[in-house]
Amino acid sequence: MVISTPPMGWNSWNTFGDNISEDVIKTIADAMVSKGLKDAGYEYVVIDDCWALKERDKDGKMVPNPDRFPNGMKALSDYIHSLGMKFGIYSCAGLLTCAGFPGSFDHEFTDAQTFADWGVDFLKYDFCFFPKTAVGRNYYNRMSMALKATGRDIVFSACNWGLDEVEKWIRSTGAHLYRSTGDIGERFSAARSISMSQWDKEKYSATGCYNDMDMLFCGMDGIGNVGHPGLCTDIDYKTHFALWCMVGAPLMLGNDVRRMRPEMVDLVTNKDLLRIDRDEECRVPIITKTKGEMHPTYFKHLSNNEFAIALFNFAEDEGRSDFRPWDIGFPKTAGFKLDLREVFTGEEIKGVDDYFSAELAPHDCKVYLGKYSV
Ligand code: GLA
């Protein structure tokens, strides 16, 4: 199965942790429809850890916790499908999940079939309690084969947190996305450090298998499992989202969509940013740091001979970030120019053939969509 653009959806972990239930998942899915997120492309509704009972049944199958999911997973999956969305679930390559529920180690073929029978379309596959004597790659490959053998199209979302140089081998296992870092928390420094940690690894991300920099914390507003009250401003959310889009990362919302502010809906459904994220050429950006690591500039080729340029201010103080055309090999003598439109403000800059810069508030960014002109 080819997943030709980075997957988009919602995952329960960031906000709900182990506080999940059929009601939570259904009402979130409803809100994704009513707020226009589904129409914008957010299609996978993924239940993370803590959905199962601690013991398998007599046939060795995983059992959804009946207090939380009284109608079982097939009924929930039918509901999500009836809304026109897709259903995702979570398991682990190790003996137990990170929260201590059954893992799929040595149960891969049974579990894959169970998930397929439930109508699962997406499996996030974690790495806790993985035996030290086993080879991670083989167990990701084993689950991938087990999923494919069911005959159902199931997106395989590997999550070994970037260990064992995962970016170098994960594509060969048939996975469609791979977590490349440890867990995100709701603070700007987390989005910044995750981004910086992937600067030299984005080249491994391409059509069909994407570098997953973890779920988004946009619009969490301090609520929930990885929420930090008062730590994030709307500028932080904006730059976090722009960073993910500029590298073509999977976009999995992690907030309580039911109480999502309109500003946050606008941010994550911004058509220009989504076009940059999901451009069909799936190019990774050229990242230059001539003004230092706190002021990186991203240049990304897009289809239709267009491109995107993003200026970031990662610093805690106001500062100037810039685009220096010569840094990416574009000389003043080229005989053509760049016409830019900033995607948040609509500001236009026409005829660029030289250096330009922008004064940015702490953590802020500007993202331009551009075309060539003469
Ligand atoms: C790990 C993963 C998280 C989440 C939790 C659930 O920490 O990295 O994304 O799935 O497990 O326990």
mmCIF file of C-alpha atoms and ligand atoms in Angstrom:
data_model
loop_
_atom_site.group_PDB
_atom_site.id
_atom_site.type_symbol
_atom_site.label_atom_id
_atom_site.label_comp_id
_atom_site.label_asym_id
_atom_site.label_seq_id
_atom_site.Cartn_x
_atom_site.Cartn_y
_atom_site.Cartn_z
ATOM 1 C CA MET A 1 0.000 0.000 0.000
ATOM 2 C CA VAL A 2 1.407 3.405 -0.960
ATOM 3 C CA ILE A 3 0.697 6.275 1.411
ATOM 4 C CA SER A 4 1.630 9.012 -1.015
ATOM 5 C CA THR A 5 1.402 11.932 1.422
ATOM 6 C CA PRO A 6 2.165 12.102 5.174
ATOM 7 C CA PRO A 7 -0.784 10.715 7.176
ATOM 8 C CA MET A 8 -3.039 13.141 9.070
ATOM 9 C CA GLY A 9 -5.311 12.425 11.988
ATOM 10 C CA TRP A 10 -5.667 12.506 15.758
ATOM 11 C CA ASN A 11 -4.161 10.371 18.531
ATOM 12 C CA SER A 12 -5.473 10.054 22.086
ATOM 13 C CA TRP A 13 -2.174 10.055 24.015
ATOM 14 C CA ASN A 14 -1.204 13.722 24.353
ATOM 15 C CA THR A 15 -4.448 14.748 25.999
ATOM 16 C CA PHE A 16 -6.109 11.637 27.339
ATOM 17 C CA GLY A 17 -3.303 9.252 28.354
ATOM 18 C CA ASP A 18 -5.080 6.338 30.037
ATOM 19 C CA ASN A 19 -8.347 8.300 30.308
ATOM 20 C CA ILE A 20 -9.784 6.905 27.097
ATOM 21 C CA SER A 21 -13.202 5.458 26.400
ATOM 22 C CA GLU A 22 -15.595 4.765 23.581
ATOM 23 C CA ASP A 23 -17.368 7.996 24.450
ATOM 24 C CA VAL A 24 -14.176 10.058 24.250
ATOM 25 C CA ILE A 25 -13.166 8.577 20.902
ATOM 26 C CA LYS A 26 -16.640 8.964 19.384
ATOM 27 C CA THR A 27 -17.102 12.548 20.547
ATOM 28 C CA ILE A 28 -13.631 13.478 19.304
ATOM 29 C CA ALA A 29 -14.434 11.919 15.918
ATOM 30 C CA ASP A 30 -17.721 13.862 15.834
ATOM 31 C CA ALA A 31 -15.855 17.085 16.595
ATOM 32 C CA MET A 32 -13.339 16.363 13.851
ATOM 33 C CA VAL A 33 -16.231 16.263 11.420
ATOM 34 C CA SER A 34 -18.143 19.280 12.776
ATOM 35 C CA LYS A 35 -15.049 21.507 12.964
ATOM 36 C CA GLY A 36 -13.998 20.763 9.398
ATOM 37 C CA LEU A 37 -10.865 18.835 10.351
ATOM 38 C CA LYS A 38 -11.985 15.733 8.525
ATOM 39 C CA ASP A 39 -12.622 17.763 5.387
ATOM 40 C CA ALA A 40 -9.162 19.311 5.714
ATOM 41 C CA GLY A 41 -7.631 15.810 5.578
ATOM 42 C CA TYR A 42 -7.408 14.664 9.217
ATOM 43 C CA GLU A 43 -8.691 11.142 8.639
ATOM 44 C CA TYR A 44 -7.122 8.701 11.134
ATOM 45 C CA VAL A 45 -8.661 8.512 14.619
ATOM 46 C CA VAL A 46 -6.102 6.604 16.660
ATOM 47 C CA ILE A 47 -6.514 5.108 20.127
ATOM 48 C CA ASP A 48 -3.121 4.999 21.848
ATOM 49 C CA ASP A 49 -2.075 2.881 24.840
ATOM 50 C CA CYS A 50 -4.371 1.635 27.659
ATOM 51 C CA TRP A 51 -7.341 0.311 25.683
ATOM 52 C CA ALA A 52 -6.841 -3.395 26.541
ATOM 53 C CA LEU A 53 -7.287 -5.627 29.531
ATOM 54 C CA LYS A 54 -4.065 -6.775 31.199
ATOM 55 C CA GLU A 55 -4.753 -10.397 30.266
ATOM 56 C CA ARG A 56 -5.382 -11.975 26.897
ATOM 57 C CA ASP A 57 -8.411 -14.258 26.499
ATOM 58 C CA LYS A 58 -8.278 -18.070 26.396
ATOM 59 C CA ASP A 59 -7.497 -17.981 22.673
ATOM 60 C CA GLY A 60 -4.562 -15.654 23.251
ATOM 61 C CA LYS A 61 -6.357 -12.628 21.815
ATOM 62 C CA MET A 62 -6.213 -9.116 23.191
ATOM 63 C CA VAL A 63 -9.417 -7.931 24.849
ATOM 64 C CA PRO A 64 -10.615 -4.312 24.906
ATOM 65 C CA ASN A 65 -11.314 -3.090 28.437
ATOM 66 C CA PRO A 66 -15.131 -3.537 28.683
ATOM 67 C CA ASP A 67 -15.501 -0.687 31.186
ATOM 68 C CA ARG A 68 -13.972 1.705 28.686
ATOM 69 C CA PHE A 69 -15.112 0.138 25.423
ATOM 70 C CA PRO A 70 -18.403 -1.604 26.327
ATOM 71 C CA ASN A 71 -19.329 -2.317 22.706
ATOM 72 C CA GLY A 72 -15.901 -3.558 21.671
ATOM 73 C CA MET A 73 -13.609 -2.283 18.955
ATOM 74 C CA LYS A 74 -15.546 -3.449 15.896
ATOM 75 C CA ALA A 75 -18.544 -1.298 16.838
ATOM 76 C CA LEU A 76 -16.279 1.703 17.432
ATOM 77 C CA SER A 77 -14.482 1.148 14.180
ATOM 78 C CA ASP A 78 -17.836 0.896 12.358
ATOM 79 C CA TYR A 79 -18.829 4.221 13.897
ATOM 80 C CA ILE A 80 -15.609 5.959 12.794
ATOM 81 C CA HIS A 81 -15.999 4.483 9.310
ATOM 82 C CA SER A 82 -19.606 5.678 9.159
ATOM 83 C CA LEU A 83 -18.253 9.229 9.563
ATOM 84 C CA GLY A 84 -15.954 8.686 6.589
ATOM 85 C CA MET A 85 -12.809 8.433 8.715
ATOM 86 C CA LYS A 86 -10.336 5.671 9.493
ATOM 87 C CA PHE A 87 -9.694 3.801 12.688
ATOM 88 C CA GLY A 88 -6.318 3.387 14.376
ATOM 89 C CA ILE A 89 -5.114 1.411 17.362
ATOM 90 C CA TYR A 90 -1.896 0.880 19.321
ATOM 91 C CA SER A 91 0.290 -2.047 20.303
ATOM 92 C CA CYS A 92 3.916 -2.663 21.110
ATOM 93 C CA ALA A 93 6.775 -4.749 19.717
ATOM 94 C CA GLY A 94 7.779 -5.655 23.283
ATOM 95 C CA LEU A 95 6.292 -7.941 25.919
ATOM 96 C CA LEU A 96 4.200 -5.129 27.384
ATOM 97 C CA THR A 97 3.117 -1.711 26.191
ATOM 98 C CA CYS A 98 4.731 1.322 27.800
ATOM 99 C CA ALA A 99 1.807 1.556 30.232
ATOM 100 C CA GLY A 100 2.012 -2.165 31.088
ATOM 101 C CA PHE A 101 -0.710 -3.695 28.916
ATOM 102 C CA PRO A 102 -0.075 -6.763 26.726
ATOM 103 C CA GLY A 103 2.468 -6.239 23.954
ATOM 104 C CA SER A 104 2.478 -8.122 20.676
ATOM 105 C CA PHE A 105 5.904 -9.775 21.072
ATOM 106 C CA ASP A 106 5.489 -13.337 19.747
ATOM 107 C CA HIS A 107 1.744 -12.696 19.233
ATOM 108 C CA GLU A 108 2.168 -10.681 16.039
ATOM 109 C CA PHE A 109 0.116 -12.854 13.689
ATOM 110 C CA THR A 110 -2.796 -13.295 16.109
ATOM 111 C CA ASP A 111 -2.869 -9.594 16.941
ATOM 112 C CA ALA A 112 -2.630 -8.427 13.332
ATOM 113 C CA GLN A 113 -5.589 -10.655 12.451
ATOM 114 C CA THR A 114 -7.555 -9.396 15.457
ATOM 115 C CA PHE A 115 -6.922 -5.805 14.377
ATOM 116 C CA ALA A 116 -7.910 -6.579 10.786
ATOM 117 C CA ASP A 117 -11.110 -8.273 12.037
ATOM 118 C CA TRP A 118 -11.937 -5.112 13.979
ATOM 119 C CA GLY A 119 -11.548 -2.981 10.845
ATOM 120 C CA VAL A 120 -8.339 -1.297 11.984
ATOM 121 C CA ASP A 121 -6.737 0.960 9.324
ATOM 122 C CA PHE A 122 -3.674 2.192 11.247
ATOM 123 C CA LEU A 123 -1.418 0.551 13.837
ATOM 124 C CA LYS A 124 1.008 2.524 16.008
ATOM 125 C CA TYR A 125 3.640 0.070 17.186
ATOM 126 C CA ASP A 126 5.721 1.028 20.222
ATOM 127 C CA PHE A 127 8.998 -0.326 21.616
ATOM 128 C CA CYS A 128 8.724 -0.687 25.424
ATOM 129 C CA PHE A 129 9.703 -3.926 27.177
ATOM 130 C CA PHE A 130 11.444 -5.171 24.067
ATOM 131 C CA PRO A 131 13.773 -8.088 24.940
ATOM 132 C CA LYS A 132 17.406 -7.000 24.856
ATOM 133 C CA THR A 133 18.400 -10.187 23.056
ATOM 134 C CA ALA A 134 16.022 -9.638 20.133
ATOM 135 C CA VAL A 135 16.651 -7.526 17.017
ATOM 136 C CA GLY A 136 14.189 -4.628 16.723
ATOM 137 C CA ARG A 137 14.266 -4.539 12.952
ATOM 138 C CA ASN A 138 13.112 -8.145 12.688
ATOM 139 C CA TYR A 139 10.174 -7.558 14.998
ATOM 140 C CA TYR A 140 9.040 -4.446 13.141
ATOM 141 C CA ASN A 141 9.360 -6.458 9.954
ATOM 142 C CA ARG A 142 7.486 -9.364 11.508
ATOM 143 C CA MET A 143 4.499 -7.202 12.453
ATOM 144 C CA SER A 144 4.586 -5.531 9.058
ATOM 145 C CA MET A 145 4.395 -8.951 7.389
ATOM 146 C CA ALA A 146 1.629 -10.031 9.776
ATOM 147 C CA LEU A 147 -0.425 -6.951 8.885
ATOM 148 C CA LYS A 148 0.083 -7.393 5.162
ATOM 149 C CA ALA A 149 -0.788 -11.095 5.397
ATOM 150 C CA THR A 150 -4.264 -10.173 6.673
ATOM 151 C CA GLY A 151 -4.973 -8.687 3.255
ATOM 152 C CA ARG A 152 -6.309 -5.478 4.825
ATOM 153 C CA ASP A 153 -4.697 -2.113 4.059
ATOM 154 C CA ILE A 154 -3.294 -1.056 7.425
ATOM 155 C CA VAL A 155 -0.932 1.888 7.831
ATOM 156 C CA PHE A 156 2.015 0.702 9.904
ATOM 157 C CA SER A 157 3.308 3.417 12.219
ATOM 158 C CA ALA A 158 6.563 2.304 13.836
ATOM 159 C CA CYS A 159 7.513 3.981 17.114
ATOM 160 C CA ASN A 160 10.981 3.046 18.391
ATOM 161 C CA TRP A 161 11.848 6.676 19.231
ATOM 162 C CA GLY A 162 14.713 6.900 16.725
ATOM 163 C CA LEU A 163 16.763 4.085 18.297
ATOM 164 C CA ASP A 164 19.098 1.744 16.376
ATOM 165 C CA GLU A 165 19.431 4.283 13.518
ATOM 166 C CA VAL A 166 15.853 3.440 12.599
ATOM 167 C CA GLU A 167 15.816 5.888 9.684
ATOM 168 C CA LYS A 168 18.328 3.689 7.852
ATOM 169 C CA TRP A 169 16.311 0.461 7.872
ATOM 170 C CA ILE A 170 12.683 1.181 8.646
ATOM 171 C CA ARG A 171 11.685 1.734 5.010
ATOM 172 C CA SER A 172 12.824 -1.803 4.244
ATOM 173 C CA THR A 173 10.362 -3.217 6.786
ATOM 174 C CA GLY A 174 7.324 -1.904 4.922
ATOM 175 C CA ALA A 175 6.422 0.660 7.614
ATOM 176 C CA HIS A 176 4.731 3.875 6.476
ATOM 177 C CA LEU A 177 5.937 6.211 9.201
ATOM 178 C CA TYR A 178 8.499 5.988 11.974
ATOM 179 C CA ARG A 179 8.843 7.935 15.186
ATOM 180 C CA SER A 180 12.292 9.436 15.261
ATOM 181 C CA THR A 181 12.478 10.944 18.749
ATOM 182 C CA GLY A 182 11.388 10.541 22.354
ATOM 183 C CA ASP A 183 8.021 11.789 23.552
ATOM 184 C CA ILE A 184 6.905 15.340 22.930
ATOM 185 C CA GLY A 185 5.502 17.560 25.696
ATOM 186 C CA GLU A 186 3.513 20.740 25.333
ATOM 187 C CA ARG A 187 6.323 23.307 25.303
ATOM 188 C CA PHE A 188 8.091 25.209 22.553
ATOM 189 C CA SER A 189 11.492 23.836 23.544
ATOM 190 C CA ALA A 190 10.258 20.310 22.737
ATOM 191 C CA ALA A 191 9.188 21.242 19.190
ATOM 192 C CA ARG A 192 12.477 23.090 18.741
ATOM 193 C CA SER A 193 14.736 20.311 20.015
ATOM 194 C CA ILE A 194 12.855 17.584 18.114
ATOM 195 C CA SER A 195 13.212 19.623 14.913
ATOM 196 C CA MET A 196 16.900 20.285 15.460
ATOM 197 C CA SER A 197 17.560 16.615 16.251
ATOM 198 C CA GLN A 198 16.226 15.684 12.795
ATOM 199 C CA TRP A 199 18.073 18.292 10.711
ATOM 200 C CA ASP A 200 20.546 15.738 9.392
ATOM 201 C CA LYS A 201 18.018 12.899 9.202
ATOM 202 C CA GLU A 202 15.174 14.407 7.190
ATOM 203 C CA LYS A 203 16.838 13.122 4.035
ATOM 204 C CA TYR A 204 15.572 9.642 4.912
ATOM 205 C CA SER A 205 11.931 10.782 4.849
ATOM 206 C CA ALA A 206 10.212 10.355 1.473
ATOM 207 C CA THR A 207 7.049 9.219 -0.232
ATOM 208 C CA GLY A 208 5.652 6.110 1.377
ATOM 209 C CA CYS A 209 7.627 6.212 4.651
ATOM 210 C CA TYR A 210 7.735 9.423 6.681
ATOM 211 C CA ASN A 211 9.741 10.729 9.601
ATOM 212 C CA ASP A 212 7.197 11.045 12.429
ATOM 213 C CA MET A 213 8.298 13.775 14.851
ATOM 214 C CA ASP A 214 5.453 12.853 17.257
ATOM 215 C CA MET A 215 1.944 14.112 17.731
ATOM 216 C CA LEU A 216 1.179 17.824 17.573
ATOM 217 C CA PHE A 217 0.543 19.783 20.743
ATOM 218 C CA CYS A 218 -1.122 22.687 18.907
ATOM 219 C CA GLY A 219 -4.171 23.892 20.820
ATOM 220 C CA MET A 220 -3.696 21.681 23.875
ATOM 221 C CA ASP A 221 -3.968 24.828 25.985
ATOM 222 C CA GLY A 222 -2.300 23.193 28.955
ATOM 223 C CA ILE A 223 -4.855 20.418 29.261
ATOM 224 C CA GLY A 224 -4.154 16.723 29.571
ATOM 225 C CA ASN A 225 -1.511 14.052 29.758
ATOM 226 C CA VAL A 226 1.465 15.926 28.274
ATOM 227 C CA GLY A 227 -0.093 19.387 28.711
ATOM 228 C CA HIS A 228 1.758 22.139 30.550
ATOM 229 C CA PRO A 229 -0.601 24.930 31.620
ATOM 230 C CA GLY A 230 0.618 28.378 30.664
ATOM 231 C CA LEU A 231 3.738 27.296 28.803
ATOM 232 C CA CYS A 232 2.601 27.768 25.199
ATOM 233 C CA THR A 233 1.432 30.844 23.329
ATOM 234 C CA ASP A 234 -0.371 30.795 20.003
ATOM 235 C CA ILE A 235 2.946 31.799 18.419
ATOM 236 C CA ASP A 236 4.465 28.600 19.812
ATOM 237 C CA TYR A 237 1.655 26.532 18.305
ATOM 238 C CA LYS A 238 2.015 28.336 14.985
ATOM 239 C CA THR A 239 5.757 27.738 14.708
ATOM 240 C CA HIS A 240 5.411 24.118 15.886
ATOM 241 C CA PHE A 241 2.903 23.479 13.093
ATOM 242 C CA ALA A 242 5.000 25.313 10.484
ATOM 243 C CA LEU A 243 8.075 23.288 11.459
ATOM 244 C CA TRP A 244 6.223 20.003 10.997
ATOM 245 C CA CYS A 245 4.792 21.127 7.631
ATOM 246 C CA MET A 246 8.121 22.358 6.263
ATOM 247 C CA VAL A 247 9.629 18.883 6.640
ATOM 248 C CA GLY A 248 6.584 16.943 5.453
ATOM 249 C CA ALA A 249 5.923 15.279 8.807
ATOM 250 C CA PRO A 250 2.801 13.238 9.619
ATOM 251 C CA LEU A 251 0.227 15.563 11.228
ATOM 252 C CA MET A 252 -1.459 13.831 14.136
ATOM 253 C CA LEU A 253 -3.391 16.217 16.356
ATOM 254 C CA GLY A 254 -3.055 15.569 20.087
ATOM 255 C CA ASN A 255 -5.454 18.074 21.602
ATOM 256 C CA ASP A 256 -9.041 17.791 22.843
ATOM 257 C CA VAL A 257 -10.696 18.608 19.522
ATOM 258 C CA ARG A 258 -14.067 19.063 21.227
ATOM 259 C CA ARG A 259 -12.880 22.267 22.869
ATOM 260 C CA MET A 260 -10.515 23.428 20.149
ATOM 261 C CA ARG A 261 -10.460 27.205 19.694
ATOM 262 C CA PRO A 262 -11.326 28.550 16.209
ATOM 263 C CA GLU A 263 -7.824 30.049 15.933
ATOM 264 C CA MET A 264 -6.357 26.588 16.349
ATOM 265 C CA VAL A 265 -8.734 25.079 13.802
ATOM 266 C CA ASP A 266 -7.629 27.817 11.388
ATOM 267 C CA LEU A 267 -3.982 27.061 12.082
ATOM 268 C CA VAL A 268 -4.103 23.315 11.494
ATOM 269 C CA THR A 269 -6.379 23.622 8.456
ATOM 270 C CA ASN A 270 -4.310 26.374 6.806
ATOM 271 C CA LYS A 271 -4.444 25.305 3.169
ATOM 272 C CA ASP A 272 -1.029 26.685 2.282
ATOM 273 C CA LEU A 273 0.700 24.902 5.149
ATOM 274 C CA LEU A 274 -1.078 21.642 4.378
ATOM 275 C CA ARG A 275 -0.072 21.969 0.748
ATOM 276 C CA ILE A 276 3.547 22.439 1.854
ATOM 277 C CA ASP A 277 3.349 19.440 4.176
ATOM 278 C CA ARG A 278 1.667 17.158 1.679
ATOM 279 C CA ASP A 279 3.289 18.279 -1.543
ATOM 280 C CA GLU A 280 3.338 15.370 -3.946
ATOM 281 C CA GLU A 281 7.077 15.639 -4.593
ATOM 282 C CA CYS A 282 7.771 15.080 -0.876
ATOM 283 C CA ARG A 283 11.011 17.069 -0.914
ATOM 284 C CA VAL A 284 12.819 17.680 2.318
ATOM 285 C CA PRO A 285 14.032 21.254 2.846
ATOM 286 C CA ILE A 286 17.496 22.718 2.494
ATOM 287 C CA ILE A 287 18.138 24.110 5.961
ATOM 288 C CA THR A 288 20.678 26.919 6.352
ATOM 289 C CA LYS A 289 21.903 28.339 9.626
ATOM 290 C CA THR A 290 24.138 31.219 8.624
ATOM 291 C CA LYS A 291 22.616 33.407 11.367
ATOM 292 C CA GLY A 292 23.132 30.625 13.873
ATOM 293 C CA GLU A 293 21.119 27.613 14.962
ATOM 294 C CA MET A 294 18.485 29.808 16.625
ATOM 295 C CA HIS A 295 17.639 31.465 13.287
ATOM 296 C CA PRO A 296 17.351 28.655 10.741
ATOM 297 C CA THR A 297 15.971 29.197 7.240
ATOM 298 C CA TYR A 298 14.201 26.383 5.395
ATOM 299 C CA PHE A 299 13.864 26.280 1.610
ATOM 300 C CA LYS A 300 11.651 23.539 0.187
ATOM 301 C CA HIS A 301 10.961 22.715 -3.463
ATOM 302 C CA LEU A 302 7.296 22.053 -4.220
ATOM 303 C CA SER A 303 5.526 20.647 -7.245
ATOM 304 C CA ASN A 304 4.421 22.969 -10.109
ATOM 305 C CA ASN A 305 7.801 24.744 -9.949
ATOM 306 C CA GLU A 306 6.838 26.414 -6.699
ATOM 307 C CA PHE A 307 8.700 26.501 -3.407
ATOM 308 C CA ALA A 308 8.358 27.479 0.229
ATOM 309 C CA ILE A 309 10.724 29.531 2.350
ATOM 310 C CA ALA A 310 10.406 29.660 6.139
ATOM 311 C CA LEU A 311 12.288 31.964 8.490
ATOM 312 C CA PHE A 312 12.326 30.902 12.134
ATOM 313 C CA ASN A 313 13.305 32.584 15.352
ATOM 314 C CA PHE A 314 13.960 29.784 17.861
ATOM 315 C CA ALA A 315 15.389 32.220 20.397
ATOM 316 C CA GLU A 316 13.840 33.609 23.564
ATOM 317 C CA ASP A 317 14.410 37.208 22.372
ATOM 318 C CA GLU A 318 13.146 39.153 19.415
ATOM 319 C CA GLY A 319 15.484 38.793 16.467
ATOM 320 C CA ARG A 320 16.041 39.049 12.772
ATOM 321 C CA SER A 321 16.029 35.953 10.566
ATOM 322 C CA ASP A 322 16.893 36.095 6.894
ATOM 323 C CA PHE A 323 16.944 34.441 3.506
ATOM 324 C CA ARG A 324 20.297 34.649 1.740
ATOM 325 C CA PRO A 325 19.780 33.389 -1.815
ATOM 326 C CA TRP A 326 23.465 32.656 -2.332
ATOM 327 C CA ASP A 327 23.321 30.214 0.603
ATOM 328 C CA ILE A 328 21.254 27.889 -1.570
ATOM 329 C CA GLY A 329 23.091 28.609 -4.822
ATOM 330 C CA PHE A 330 20.784 31.280 -6.259
ATOM 331 C CA PRO A 331 22.888 34.192 -7.593
ATOM 332 C CA LYS A 332 21.732 37.751 -8.252
ATOM 333 C CA THR A 333 22.761 37.217 -11.878
ATOM 334 C CA ALA A 334 20.284 34.355 -12.331
ATOM 335 C CA GLY A 335 18.025 36.412 -14.591
ATOM 336 C CA PHE A 336 14.870 35.598 -12.693
ATOM 337 C CA LYS A 337 13.324 36.575 -9.412
ATOM 338 C CA LEU A 338 11.161 35.124 -6.675
ATOM 339 C CA ASP A 339 7.628 36.268 -5.892
ATOM 340 C CA LEU A 340 6.561 35.426 -2.361
ATOM 341 C CA ARG A 341 3.345 35.413 -0.345
ATOM 342 C CA GLU A 342 3.431 34.965 3.415
ATOM 343 C CA VAL A 343 0.928 32.290 4.360
ATOM 344 C CA PHE A 344 -0.249 33.716 7.710
ATOM 345 C CA THR A 345 -0.571 37.412 6.809
ATOM 346 C CA GLY A 346 -0.925 37.428 3.017
ATOM 347 C CA GLU A 347 1.980 39.912 2.834
ATOM 348 C CA GLU A 348 3.525 39.857 -0.642
ATOM 349 C CA ILE A 349 7.174 40.336 -1.521
ATOM 350 C CA LYS A 350 7.712 40.519 -5.271
ATOM 351 C CA GLY A 351 10.868 40.386 -7.324
ATOM 352 C CA VAL A 352 13.263 38.977 -4.746
ATOM 353 C CA ASP A 353 16.770 38.492 -6.146
ATOM 354 C CA ASP A 354 18.684 39.376 -3.044
ATOM 355 C CA TYR A 355 18.900 39.036 0.687
ATOM 356 C CA PHE A 356 15.805 39.808 2.720
ATOM 357 C CA SER A 357 15.097 39.537 6.389
ATOM 358 C CA ALA A 358 12.246 39.754 8.886
ATOM 359 C CA GLU A 359 12.089 40.876 12.478
ATOM 360 C CA LEU A 360 10.492 38.058 14.468
ATOM 361 C CA ALA A 361 9.091 37.906 17.982
ATOM 362 C CA PRO A 362 10.543 35.150 20.211
ATOM 363 C CA HIS A 363 9.644 31.708 18.739
ATOM 364 C CA ASP A 364 7.861 33.283 15.762
ATOM 365 C CA CYS A 365 8.200 32.441 12.086
ATOM 366 C CA LYS A 366 7.250 33.557 8.628
ATOM 367 C CA VAL A 367 6.404 31.063 5.917
ATOM 368 C CA TYR A 368 6.328 32.138 2.273
ATOM 369 C CA LEU A 369 4.947 30.309 -0.731
ATOM 370 C CA GLY A 370 6.885 31.310 -3.798
ATOM 371 C CA LYS A 371 6.932 31.235 -7.583
ATOM 372 C CA TYR A 372 9.601 32.171 -10.098
ATOM 373 C CA SER A 373 9.204 35.407 -12.087
ATOM 374 C CA VAL A 374 11.280 37.430 -14.519
HETATM 375 C C1 GLA B 1 5.493 5.730 24.436
HETATM 376 C C2 GLA B 1 5.240 6.447 23.109
HETATM 377 C C3 GLA B 1 4.127 7.474 23.297
HETATM 378 C C4 GLA B 1 2.868 6.789 23.821
HETATM 379 C C5 GLA B 1 3.172 6.042 25.112
HETATM 380 C C6 GLA B 1 1.997 5.204 25.569
HETATM 381 O O1 GLA B 1 6.046 6.587 25.388
HETATM 382 O O2 GLA B 1 6.413 7.062 22.647
HETATM 383 O O3 GLA B 1 3.870 8.141 22.073
HETATM 384 O O4 GLA B 1 2.374 5.918 22.839
HETATM 385 O O5 GLA B 1 4.285 5.181 24.948
HETATM 386 O O6 GLA B 1 2.289 4.485 26.742
#
